[in-house]
Short mmCIF file of C-alpha atoms in Angstrom, two decimals:
data_model
loop_
_atom_site.label_atom_id
_atom_site.label_comp_id
_atom_site.label_asym_id
_atom_site.label_seq_id
_atom_site.Cartn_x
_atom_site.Cartn_y
_atom_site.Cartn_z
CA MET N 505 138.28 87.39 103.06
CA GLN N 506 140.35 89.77 101.06
CA LYS N 507 142.97 91.69 103.01
CA LEU N 508 142.24 95.39 103.49
CA TYR N 509 145.07 97.88 103.68
CA PHE N 510 145.38 100.85 106.02
CA PHE N 511 144.92 103.49 103.34
CA ARG N 512 141.53 102.01 102.49
CA TYR N 513 140.35 102.49 106.07
CA LYS N 514 141.83 105.97 106.07
CA LYS N 515 139.98 106.95 102.91
CA THR N 516 136.73 105.44 104.20
CA LEU N 517 136.92 107.33 107.51
CA LEU N 518 137.71 110.59 105.74
CA MET N 519 134.78 110.23 103.36
CA ALA N 520 132.44 109.23 106.18
CA GLY N 521 133.49 112.30 108.15
CA ILE N 522 132.76 114.57 105.19
CA ILE N 523 129.34 112.98 104.74
CA PHE N 524 128.23 113.29 108.34
CA PHE N 525 129.50 116.87 108.56
CA SER N 526 127.65 117.81 105.38
CA VAL N 527 124.32 116.41 106.50
CA GLN N 528 123.88 119.26 108.93
CA LEU N 529 123.31 121.69 106.06
CA SER N 530 119.97 120.82 104.46
CA ASN N 531 116.27 120.25 105.14
CA ALA N 532 114.43 117.29 106.61
CA GLN N 533 112.22 114.74 104.96
CA SER N 534 109.39 112.96 106.73
CA THR N 535 106.61 110.51 105.92
CA TYR N 536 106.93 107.43 103.70
CA LEU N 537 104.90 107.48 100.47
CA PRO N 538 104.07 104.05 98.94
CA ASP N 539 105.43 103.74 95.40
CA SER N 540 102.75 103.82 92.69
CA TYR N 541 103.15 105.14 89.14
CA GLN N 542 99.52 106.27 89.05
CA LEU N 543 100.07 108.29 92.24
CA TYR N 544 103.62 109.51 91.65
CA GLN N 545 103.00 110.98 88.18
CA LYS N 546 100.54 113.39 89.81
CA PHE N 547 103.59 115.13 91.33
CA ASN N 548 105.20 115.78 87.92
CA ALA N 549 104.33 119.48 87.92
CA ASP N 550 106.08 119.92 91.29
CA ILE N 551 109.15 117.75 91.00
CA TYR N 552 109.98 118.57 87.36
CA SER N 553 109.52 122.29 87.80
CA THR N 554 112.60 124.37 86.99
CA LYS N 555 112.08 126.00 90.39
CA SER N 556 112.61 122.69 92.17
CA ALA N 557 115.73 120.73 93.14
CA PHE N 558 113.73 117.70 94.31
CA HIS N 559 115.57 114.36 94.06
CA THR N 560 113.27 112.56 91.64
CA SER N 561 115.27 109.44 90.79
CA MET N 562 115.04 107.40 93.99
CA ARG N 563 111.71 105.92 95.02
CA PRO N 564 109.78 105.46 97.28
CA PHE N 565 109.67 109.15 98.15
CA LEU N 566 109.57 110.62 101.59
CA ILE N 567 107.01 113.41 101.66
CA ASP N 568 108.64 116.80 102.16
CA SER N 569 107.41 120.38 102.00
CA LEU N 570 107.70 120.59 98.20
CA ILE N 571 105.14 117.87 97.45
CA GLN N 572 103.09 118.18 100.64
CA HIS N 573 100.60 120.61 99.08
CA THR N 574 99.96 118.39 96.05
CA TYR N 575 99.78 115.31 98.25
CA ASP N 576 97.14 116.97 100.42
CA SER N 577 95.23 117.98 97.29
CA VAL N 578 95.32 114.45 95.85
CA MET N 579 94.21 112.97 99.18
CA ASN N 580 91.15 115.27 99.22
CA VAL N 581 89.76 114.84 95.70
CA GLY N 582 85.97 114.54 96.04
CA VAL N 583 86.02 114.98 99.81
CA SER N 584 83.03 116.98 101.07
CA ASP N 585 82.28 118.36 104.53
CA LYS N 586 78.56 117.92 103.76
CA ARG N 587 78.87 114.20 104.51
CA LYS N 588 78.00 114.12 108.19
CA SER N 589 77.15 110.50 108.97
CA TRP N 590 79.89 108.11 110.05
CA LEU N 591 79.19 105.71 107.18
CA ASN N 592 79.27 108.41 104.48
CA ARG N 593 82.50 109.86 105.83
CA LYS N 594 84.21 106.46 105.94
CA ILE N 595 83.09 105.48 102.44
CA PHE N 596 83.89 108.76 100.67
CA ASN N 597 86.08 111.03 102.81
CA GLU N 598 88.21 109.31 105.42
CA HIS N 599 90.37 106.41 106.44
CA LEU N 600 88.51 103.68 108.31
CA PHE N 601 90.66 104.57 111.33
CA ASP N 602 92.18 108.03 111.50
CA VAL N 603 93.75 109.37 114.69
CA LYS N 604 95.62 112.68 114.78
CA LYS N 605 97.19 113.74 118.06
CA ALA N 606 99.90 116.26 118.87
CA ASP N 607 102.62 113.64 119.29
CA TYR N 608 101.38 110.78 117.06
CA THR N 609 99.11 109.92 114.13
CA PHE N 610 97.58 106.65 112.98
CA TYR N 611 95.41 105.55 110.07
CA GLY N 612 94.12 102.22 108.82
CA ASP N 613 91.99 100.85 105.99
CA ILE N 614 90.52 97.65 104.64
CA ILE N 615 91.73 97.08 101.06
CA LEU N 616 89.66 95.37 98.38
CA ASP N 617 90.50 94.48 94.77
CA GLU N 618 87.49 92.71 93.29
CA THR N 619 87.56 92.54 89.50
CA ILE N 620 86.18 90.29 86.81
CA GLY N 621 87.38 90.07 83.24
CA ARG N 622 86.95 88.36 79.92
CA ASP N 623 89.67 87.33 77.49
CA PHE N 624 87.79 87.45 74.19
CA THR N 625 90.61 85.85 72.22
CA GLU N 626 90.85 82.77 74.43
CA LYS N 627 87.14 82.95 75.33
CA LYS N 628 87.84 82.54 79.04
CA SER N 629 86.99 84.48 82.18
CA THR N 630 89.50 86.03 84.58
CA TYR N 631 89.20 87.52 88.03
CA LEU N 632 91.13 89.02 90.94
CA ASN N 633 89.90 88.64 94.51
CA THR N 634 92.05 90.55 97.03
CA ARG N 635 91.35 91.19 100.69
CA GLY N 636 93.88 93.33 102.47
CA TYR N 637 94.75 96.12 104.85
CA GLN N 638 96.98 99.15 105.19
CA PHE N 639 98.13 100.88 108.37
CA GLY N 640 100.43 103.82 108.78
CA GLY N 641 101.30 106.71 111.02
CA THR N 642 103.91 108.79 112.78
CA VAL N 643 105.34 109.05 116.28
CA GLY N 644 106.70 112.47 117.10
CA THR N 645 108.45 114.28 114.27
CA LYS N 646 111.07 111.64 113.47
CA PHE N 647 109.42 108.23 113.32
CA SER N 648 106.95 106.90 110.73
CA PHE N 649 105.67 103.46 109.83
CA PHE N 650 103.63 101.80 107.10
CA THR N 651 102.41 98.28 106.47
CA SER N 652 100.05 96.67 104.01
CA GLY N 653 99.09 93.07 103.40
CA PHE N 654 97.08 91.29 100.73
CA GLU N 655 95.54 87.84 100.50
CA ASN N 656 94.90 87.12 96.83
CA ALA N 657 93.15 84.64 94.57
CA ALA N 658 93.09 85.05 90.80
CA LYS N 659 92.55 83.49 87.43
CA PHE N 660 94.93 84.99 84.86
CA PRO N 661 94.93 85.26 81.06
CA THR N 662 97.05 82.67 79.28
CA TYR N 663 100.17 84.80 78.75
CA TYR N 664 100.28 85.67 82.45
CA ASN N 665 99.76 82.01 83.36
CA ASN N 666 102.73 81.08 81.20
CA VAL N 667 105.03 83.44 83.11
CA VAL N 668 103.76 82.36 86.52
CA GLY N 669 103.92 78.70 85.58
CA SER N 670 107.53 78.97 84.45
CA THR N 671 108.77 80.78 87.56
CA GLY N 672 106.40 79.63 90.32
CA PHE N 673 106.16 83.28 91.33
CA ILE N 674 103.60 86.06 90.86
CA PRO N 675 105.61 88.82 89.12
CA GLY N 676 106.61 91.49 91.59
CA GLN N 677 104.70 89.92 94.46
CA ALA N 678 105.14 86.52 96.10
CA TYR N 679 105.23 82.72 95.96
CA LEU N 680 102.45 81.01 94.09
CA ARG N 681 100.86 78.75 96.71
CA ASN N 682 98.54 76.95 94.29
CA TYR N 683 100.51 76.24 91.16
CA ILE N 684 98.89 76.81 87.80
CA GLY N 685 96.96 73.73 86.67
CA GLN N 686 96.32 72.29 90.14
CA THR N 687 92.97 74.03 90.64
CA LYS N 688 91.57 74.93 87.25
CA ASN N 689 94.26 77.48 86.44
CA THR N 690 93.61 79.53 89.58
CA ALA N 691 96.33 80.97 91.79
CA ASP N 692 96.53 82.27 95.33
CA TRP N 693 99.27 84.11 97.18
CA SER N 694 99.99 86.59 99.99
CA PHE N 695 101.91 89.84 99.73
CA VAL N 696 103.12 92.03 102.61
CA THR N 697 104.95 95.36 102.91
CA ALA N 698 106.26 96.63 106.26
CA ILE N 699 108.44 99.70 106.78
CA LEU N 700 109.83 101.60 109.77
CA SER N 701 111.42 104.98 109.00
CA TYR N 702 113.42 107.14 111.42
CA ASN N 703 115.00 110.55 110.91
CA VAL N 704 118.19 110.38 112.98
CA THR N 705 118.86 114.03 112.18
CA PRO N 706 116.97 116.38 109.85
CA ASN N 707 119.15 115.03 107.03
CA VAL N 708 119.78 111.38 107.91
CA ASN N 709 116.99 108.85 107.44
CA ILE N 710 117.15 105.15 108.30
CA THR N 711 114.50 102.86 106.86
CA MET N 712 114.17 99.15 107.53
CA GLY N 713 111.62 96.48 106.74
CA GLU N 714 110.35 94.70 103.65
CA ASP N 715 109.74 96.84 100.59
CA LYS N 716 110.72 97.62 96.99
CA MET N 717 113.06 100.25 95.55
CA PHE N 718 113.27 102.04 92.21
CA ILE N 719 116.22 103.98 90.76
CA GLY N 720 115.55 106.38 87.89
CA ASP N 721 113.01 108.79 86.44
CA GLY N 722 111.40 106.40 83.99
CA TYR N 723 108.53 103.96 83.98
CA ARG N 724 111.16 101.22 83.72
CA SER N 725 114.57 101.06 85.36
CA LEU N 726 117.63 99.28 84.04
CA LEU N 727 119.37 99.65 87.41
CA LEU N 728 116.88 98.67 90.13
CA SER N 729 113.10 98.49 89.78
CA ASP N 730 110.00 97.47 91.69
CA TYR N 731 109.24 94.55 89.37
CA ALA N 732 110.84 92.03 91.73
CA ALA N 733 109.37 91.01 95.08
CA ASN N 734 109.56 92.99 98.29
CA MET N 735 112.99 92.51 99.83
CA PRO N 736 114.11 92.63 103.48
CA LEU N 737 116.29 95.74 103.59
CA LEU N 738 118.08 98.35 105.63
CA ARG N 739 118.43 101.71 103.86
CA VAL N 740 120.32 104.84 104.90
CA THR N 741 119.58 108.09 103.05
CA LEU N 742 121.68 111.21 103.56
CA ASN N 743 120.99 114.70 102.27
CA LEU N 744 124.29 116.48 101.77
CA GLY N 745 123.52 120.15 101.55
CA LYS N 746 120.67 121.08 99.23
CA HIS N 747 121.83 119.33 96.10
CA VAL N 748 123.27 115.89 96.92
CA GLN N 749 121.42 112.82 98.12
CA TYR N 750 123.23 109.59 99.00
CA MET N 751 121.65 106.17 99.52
CA ALA N 752 123.16 102.92 100.79
CA THR N 753 120.99 99.80 101.07
CA TRP N 754 121.71 96.30 102.35
CA ALA N 755 119.19 93.62 101.34
CA TYR N 756 118.76 89.87 101.86
CA LEU N 757 117.58 87.97 98.77
CA GLU N 758 116.64 84.38 98.01
CA ASP N 759 116.43 82.01 95.05
CA PHE N 760 114.24 78.94 95.43
CA LYS N 761 115.54 77.17 92.29
CA GLU N 762 119.15 76.92 93.47
CA THR N 763 120.59 73.88 95.27
CA THR N 764 120.10 74.29 99.01
CA TYR N 765 122.61 73.41 101.76
CA ASP N 766 120.38 73.78 104.83
CA THR N 767 116.73 73.96 105.84
CA PHE N 768 116.74 77.56 107.09
CA GLY N 769 114.00 79.24 105.07
CA GLY N 770 114.15 76.47 102.48
CA ASN N 771 115.98 78.58 99.86
CA ARG N 772 119.50 79.59 98.86
CA ARG N 773 120.28 83.09 100.04
CA LYS N 774 122.41 86.01 98.87
CA TRP N 775 123.25 89.52 99.95
CA ALA N 776 122.57 92.58 97.84
CA PHE N 777 124.25 95.97 98.31
CA PHE N 778 123.09 99.09 96.49
CA HIS N 779 124.66 102.55 96.48
CA TYR N 780 123.29 105.61 94.71
CA VAL N 781 124.34 109.27 94.65
CA ASP N 782 122.05 111.85 93.07
CA TRP N 783 123.65 115.25 92.42
CA ASN N 784 121.48 118.19 91.40
CA VAL N 785 124.03 120.38 89.65
CA SER N 786 121.29 122.99 89.35
CA ASN N 787 117.50 123.05 89.37
CA ARG N 788 117.61 121.89 85.74
CA VAL N 789 120.49 119.39 85.61
CA SER N 790 121.20 116.31 87.71
CA PHE N 791 123.48 113.28 87.50
CA GLY N 792 123.39 110.02 89.40
CA PHE N 793 125.93 107.28 90.09
CA PHE N 794 124.82 103.74 91.00
CA ASN N 795 126.45 100.45 91.82
CA ALA N 796 125.15 97.10 92.98
CA LEU N 797 126.77 93.97 94.35
CA ILE N 798 125.11 90.55 94.54
CA SER N 799 127.04 88.16 96.79
CA PRO N 800 125.99 84.59 97.73
CA GLU N 801 125.87 83.78 101.42
CA ALA N 802 127.49 80.39 100.78
CA ASP N 803 128.21 77.94 98.00
CA ALA N 804 126.01 74.92 97.19
CA ALA N 805 127.91 72.81 99.75
CA GLY N 806 127.20 75.33 102.51
CA ASN N 807 130.71 76.76 102.73
CA ARG N 808 130.21 80.29 103.95
CA ARG N 809 132.54 82.93 102.64
CA GLY N 810 133.05 84.74 105.92
CA PHE N 811 132.58 88.37 106.84
CA ASP N 812 134.11 91.16 104.78
CA VAL N 813 134.16 94.70 106.18
CA ASN N 814 133.12 96.04 102.77
CA PHE N 815 129.70 94.47 103.28
CA ILE N 816 128.93 97.32 105.69
CA ASN N 817 131.06 99.98 104.02
CA PRO N 818 128.69 102.88 103.18
CA ILE N 819 130.99 104.55 100.65
CA LEU N 820 130.03 104.49 96.99
CA PHE N 821 131.90 101.95 94.86
CA SER N 822 133.39 100.42 98.03
CA SER N 823 132.56 97.01 96.59
CA SER N 824 135.53 97.42 94.25
CA LEU N 825 137.78 97.30 97.32
CA GLY N 826 136.76 93.84 98.39
CA PRO N 827 134.06 91.27 97.69
CA SER N 828 133.23 92.34 94.13
CA ARG N 829 136.62 90.99 93.04
CA GLN N 830 135.51 87.49 94.00
CA PRO N 831 134.43 85.54 90.87
CA LYS N 832 131.26 84.34 92.60
CA ASP N 833 129.97 87.93 92.96
CA ASN N 834 128.07 90.05 90.45
CA THR N 835 128.77 93.78 90.23
CA LEU N 836 126.90 96.36 88.17
CA VAL N 837 127.60 100.05 87.63
CA GLY N 838 125.12 102.60 86.34
CA PHE N 839 124.69 106.29 85.61
CA THR N 840 121.58 108.45 85.47
CA GLY N 841 121.01 111.91 84.05
CA LYS N 842 118.16 114.41 83.86
CA TYR N 843 117.73 117.78 82.16
CA LYS N 844 114.62 119.93 82.46
CA ILE N 845 114.36 121.28 78.94
CA LEU N 846 111.23 123.25 79.88
CA ASP N 847 109.35 123.95 83.06
CA LYS N 848 107.61 120.68 84.06
CA THR N 849 109.36 118.79 81.24
CA ALA N 850 112.46 116.63 81.71
CA LEU N 851 114.69 114.51 79.52
CA TYR N 852 116.15 111.57 81.42
CA ALA N 853 118.57 108.74 80.71
CA GLN N 854 120.29 105.70 82.22
CA LEU N 855 123.46 103.84 81.28
CA LEU N 856 124.10 100.38 82.72
CA LEU N 857 127.55 98.73 82.55
CA ASP N 858 128.05 95.05 83.34
CA ARG N 859 131.40 93.28 82.87
CA PHE N 860 132.67 96.44 81.18
CA LYS N 861 136.39 96.87 80.48
CA GLY N 862 137.64 100.43 80.14
CA SER N 863 140.43 99.30 77.80
CA ASP N 864 137.79 98.24 75.27
CA LEU N 865 136.91 101.88 74.66
CA PHE N 866 140.25 102.34 72.92
CA SER N 867 140.66 98.88 71.41
CA GLY N 868 137.32 98.96 69.62
CA LYS N 869 136.43 95.59 71.15
CA THR N 870 132.92 95.87 72.59
CA ASN N 871 131.34 92.47 71.97
CA ASP N 872 132.51 91.13 75.33
CA ASN N 873 130.71 93.91 77.18
CA THR N 874 127.10 93.86 78.30
CA ASN N 875 125.21 97.06 78.88
CA GLY N 876 121.86 98.80 78.74
CA VAL N 877 120.61 102.25 77.72
CA GLN N 878 117.46 104.18 78.56
CA VAL N 879 116.34 107.56 77.23
CA GLY N 880 113.01 109.24 77.82
CA ILE N 881 110.99 112.40 78.28
CA ARG N 882 108.26 113.03 80.82
CA GLY N 883 106.37 115.91 82.32
CA ALA N 884 103.11 117.57 83.25
CA ASP N 885 100.44 119.81 81.73
CA LEU N 886 100.93 118.58 78.16
CA LEU N 887 99.54 121.06 75.59
CA ALA N 888 98.98 123.46 78.51
CA VAL N 889 96.27 121.16 79.91
CA LYS N 890 96.43 120.93 83.71
CA ARG N 891 96.93 117.44 85.15
CA PHE N 892 97.72 115.98 81.70
CA ASN N 893 100.87 113.97 82.42
CA TYR N 894 102.97 112.05 79.92
CA LEU N 895 105.98 109.78 79.50
CA PHE N 896 107.74 108.44 76.40
CA GLU N 897 110.65 106.04 76.79
CA PHE N 898 113.12 103.79 74.99
CA ASN N 899 115.00 100.92 76.66
CA THR N 900 117.53 98.44 75.32
CA VAL N 901 119.74 95.85 77.04
CA LYS N 902 122.29 93.58 75.35
CA PRO N 903 122.11 89.77 75.70
CA TYR N 904 123.58 88.17 78.86
CA THR N 905 123.49 91.40 80.87
CA TYR N 906 122.76 90.75 84.58
CA GLN N 907 123.79 87.07 84.25
CA ASN N 908 126.64 85.47 86.18
CA ALA N 909 128.68 82.28 85.81
CA ASN N 910 127.48 81.42 89.31
CA THR N 911 123.70 81.53 88.82
CA ILE N 912 122.92 82.29 92.48
CA SER N 913 124.66 85.64 91.87
CA SER N 914 122.38 86.63 88.99
CA TYR N 915 120.72 90.04 89.24
CA ALA N 916 117.40 88.53 90.33
CA PHE N 917 115.25 87.87 93.38
CA TYR N 918 113.11 84.72 93.51
CA GLY N 919 113.87 84.36 89.81
CA ASP N 920 112.39 87.76 88.87
CA PRO N 921 114.76 90.36 87.35
CA LEU N 922 115.77 93.14 89.72
CA ALA N 923 115.68 95.60 86.84
CA HIS N 924 113.59 95.41 83.64
CA PRO N 925 110.77 92.79 83.41
CA TYR N 926 112.10 91.56 80.05
CA GLY N 927 115.47 90.66 81.59
CA ALA N 928 117.95 91.30 78.76
CA ASN N 929 118.30 90.85 74.99
CA PHE N 930 115.55 93.35 74.11
CA ARG N 931 114.56 96.75 72.76
CA GLU N 932 111.44 98.52 73.95
CA PHE N 933 109.48 101.67 73.12
CA LEU N 934 106.62 102.80 75.35
CA GLY N 935 104.37 105.77 75.98
CA ILE N 936 101.94 106.59 78.80
CA LEU N 937 99.40 109.42 78.96
CA ASN N 938 97.38 110.23 82.06
CA TYR N 939 94.69 112.85 82.61
CA SER N 940 92.74 113.56 85.79
CA ILE N 941 89.63 115.70 86.00
CA GLY N 942 87.86 115.69 89.33
CA ARG N 943 87.25 112.08 90.34
CA ILE N 944 87.80 110.69 86.86
CA ASP N 945 91.23 109.37 85.93
CA LEU N 946 92.10 108.35 82.34
CA GLN N 947 95.27 106.49 81.39
CA GLY N 948 96.50 105.01 78.14
CA GLN N 949 99.67 103.02 77.50
CA MET N 950 101.32 101.53 74.41
CA ASN N 951 104.43 99.31 74.23
CA TYR N 952 106.41 97.78 71.43
CA ALA N 953 109.30 95.41 72.12
CA LYS N 954 111.66 93.13 70.26
CA TYR N 955 113.48 90.34 72.07
CA GLY N 956 115.00 86.89 71.59
CA LEU N 957 113.45 83.84 73.26
CA ASP N 958 115.01 80.45 73.96
CA LEU N 959 113.58 77.61 71.87
CA THR N 960 114.44 75.05 74.56
CA LYS N 961 115.05 75.13 78.32
CA ALA N 962 118.70 74.27 77.74
CA ALA N 963 119.24 77.12 75.28
CA ASN N 964 120.56 80.48 76.48
CA ASN N 965 120.22 83.44 74.14
CA GLY N 966 120.78 85.97 76.91
CA LYS N 967 117.24 87.02 77.88
CA ILE N 968 116.66 85.06 81.09
CA VAL N 969 118.92 86.56 83.76
CA THR N 970 118.98 83.48 85.99
CA LYS N 971 120.76 81.32 83.40
CA PRO N 972 124.58 81.08 83.53
CA ILE N 973 126.40 83.51 81.27
CA VAL N 974 127.75 81.98 78.05
CA PRO N 975 131.33 82.50 76.79
CA ASP N 976 132.10 85.95 75.40
CA GLY N 977 131.42 86.53 71.73
CA THR N 978 129.46 88.55 69.22
CA THR N 979 125.83 89.13 70.25
CA THR N 980 122.86 90.87 68.68
CA ILE N 981 119.61 92.02 70.28
CA GLY N 982 116.85 89.64 69.28
CA GLN N 983 119.16 86.66 68.86
CA GLY N 984 117.44 83.34 69.39
CA LEU N 985 113.74 83.15 68.51
CA ASN N 986 113.21 86.71 67.29
CA THR N 987 109.95 87.92 68.82
CA GLN N 988 107.81 91.05 68.53
CA LEU N 989 105.54 92.24 71.34
CA TYR N 990 102.69 94.73 70.89
CA TYR N 991 100.88 95.90 73.99
CA ALA N 992 98.15 98.49 74.58
CA GLU N 993 96.09 99.21 77.67
CA GLY N 994 93.48 101.84 78.49
CA THR N 995 91.97 102.50 81.91
CA VAL N 996 89.08 104.65 83.09
CA SER N 997 88.51 104.98 86.82
CA PHE N 998 86.10 106.85 89.07
CA LEU N 999 87.47 107.71 92.51
CA ILE N 1000 85.33 106.94 95.54
CA ASN N 1001 87.73 107.53 98.44
CA PRO N 1002 91.13 109.16 97.79
CA LYS N 1003 92.65 108.15 101.12
CA TYR N 1004 93.33 104.60 99.93
CA ASN N 1005 92.54 105.01 96.21
CA LEU N 1006 89.18 103.23 96.33
CA ARG N 1007 87.73 103.40 92.83
CA PHE N 1008 85.61 101.77 90.15
CA GLU N 1009 87.86 100.83 87.26
CA LEU N 1010 87.25 99.69 83.68
CA SER N 1011 90.29 98.49 81.75
CA GLY N 1012 90.89 97.19 78.25
CA LEU N 1013 94.07 95.30 77.28
CA TYR N 1014 95.44 94.11 73.96
CA ARG N 1015 98.62 92.04 73.71
CA LYS N 1016 100.19 90.27 70.75
CA GLU N 1017 103.41 88.28 70.90
CA SER N 1018 104.48 86.90 67.55
CA ASN N 1019 107.44 84.97 66.14
CA SER N 1020 108.05 82.21 63.61
CA ALA N 1021 106.88 79.53 66.07
CA SER N 1022 103.62 81.05 67.34
CA ASP N 1023 101.28 84.02 67.33
CA ASN N 1024 99.73 84.61 70.76
CA LYS N 1025 97.02 87.22 71.31
CA THR N 1026 95.11 88.50 74.32
CA THR N 1027 92.14 90.86 74.07
CA MET N 1028 90.65 91.48 77.47
CA LEU N 1029 88.23 93.71 79.38
CA THR N 1030 88.18 93.92 83.17
CA PHE N 1031 85.89 95.80 85.54
CA GLY N 1032 85.69 96.05 89.28
CA LEU N 1033 86.32 97.77 92.56
CA ARG N 1034 90.00 98.57 93.10
CA SER N 1035 92.00 100.16 95.92
CA SER N 1036 95.52 100.67 97.31
CA PHE N 1037 98.61 102.41 95.96
CA ARG N 1038 100.81 99.74 94.34
CA ASN N 1039 102.15 98.78 90.92
CA LEU N 1040 100.73 95.59 89.42
CA TYR N 1041 102.49 94.89 86.13
CA HIS N 1042 100.84 93.18 83.16
CA ASP N 1043 102.92 94.67 80.34
CA PHE N 1044 105.44 91.92 79.79
#
């Protein structure tokens, strides 16, 4: 363990005192809101209003007074008091269980995702069969809880099979219990979320459980996204006055492809520490500062590194005082920015720095550095049409970003990237339009990406974040097998019950991945009964 000097403790205690004094000056937040792009973009008009100082760049949200009205409106689309029978109310209006008392609330639902599809290019059928639940509620004014669980069976299109087969993991979800090829290309897995949230004071929230996180205002994040699996975590969120929000999170991650040293859990384990400060300079302008530390619990022989006080240090960039200086660790630094150029319209950006040397700014030497950049624009009421939401975004990450010489310390969880689904070594353009009218929801999405693949398993062109970083040198985006990806998806849904997003959904997907070695296409239609608020990614 690295020695810590007295002035470091002194600075930490001073900063902690300032934080806990400041938290007495702003308003409370309350109930947990499951993260879902389809749901969250419906709040664009509220959170990107020039009259609002809402902290938009850390998800999941906690519902506060600003978005409560819109949330209530969304949860009552199509609800009618003319439905008197118990069955009609439960199908169209209400949660299956819904208890509201003065000192506690509770709701619960059965979740179904039952879809069938056809890949017309491969001439094969697909399906998703999900049986699940969700429960949530509050106790008093300070405590809330939420849990959902899903038992899944599916048959995927070929491109999705290829990803699952290479990782042994359903992207963003869980272990694949039946590996592709064992049972006629079918897969089954379980996926659980469980969160307890407690407001210690009106401005200090502690959340613990198993969940995802997302940093940024975009559809993608180069810092921390919900593409990886749910992680066991402990998160502290502080509101400092009306304009500053601070988050510190400690998480416990695993990697099942690394050499194990014991039988506890069956996988190698590592700690993850995330800090984020979001500062609303004004209602229009905000800046954010992010850092992350990935630290293995032990080496492949089982030699544990011992406890370092910085593992529990809540101060931003505290990792630079201790464990991040160890060569086995992986440290990232990022910055976010947002400017509301018009009411309900915001420009946003992210800058990611990995293995960055400040001296290189003046020497002109930048090839040794790895970094990523995101810029985008999003908002509500496009062309003055109510509930017409939009997002346009560009992302790029240099080769070998997120990698580490010690592969257990890569910026990944169960082999999935903790940031962008493409890993690194890519450029991407995307656009999403969404329009809601009554119970009908229309969404269209288009992506174009360029990236470099590895021709062999032994090759490393910088895209796959779990491979060991190669020696420094000149790199170019698309190096390796230069590949183009074209992706388009359109969805039409009809809402049945807004309380748990029960809906009929028709979706069309086109995907083409082409390079000098192959030209893979997917043209697919799916239809079925969907429910729940969650992000299921197919655009990779």
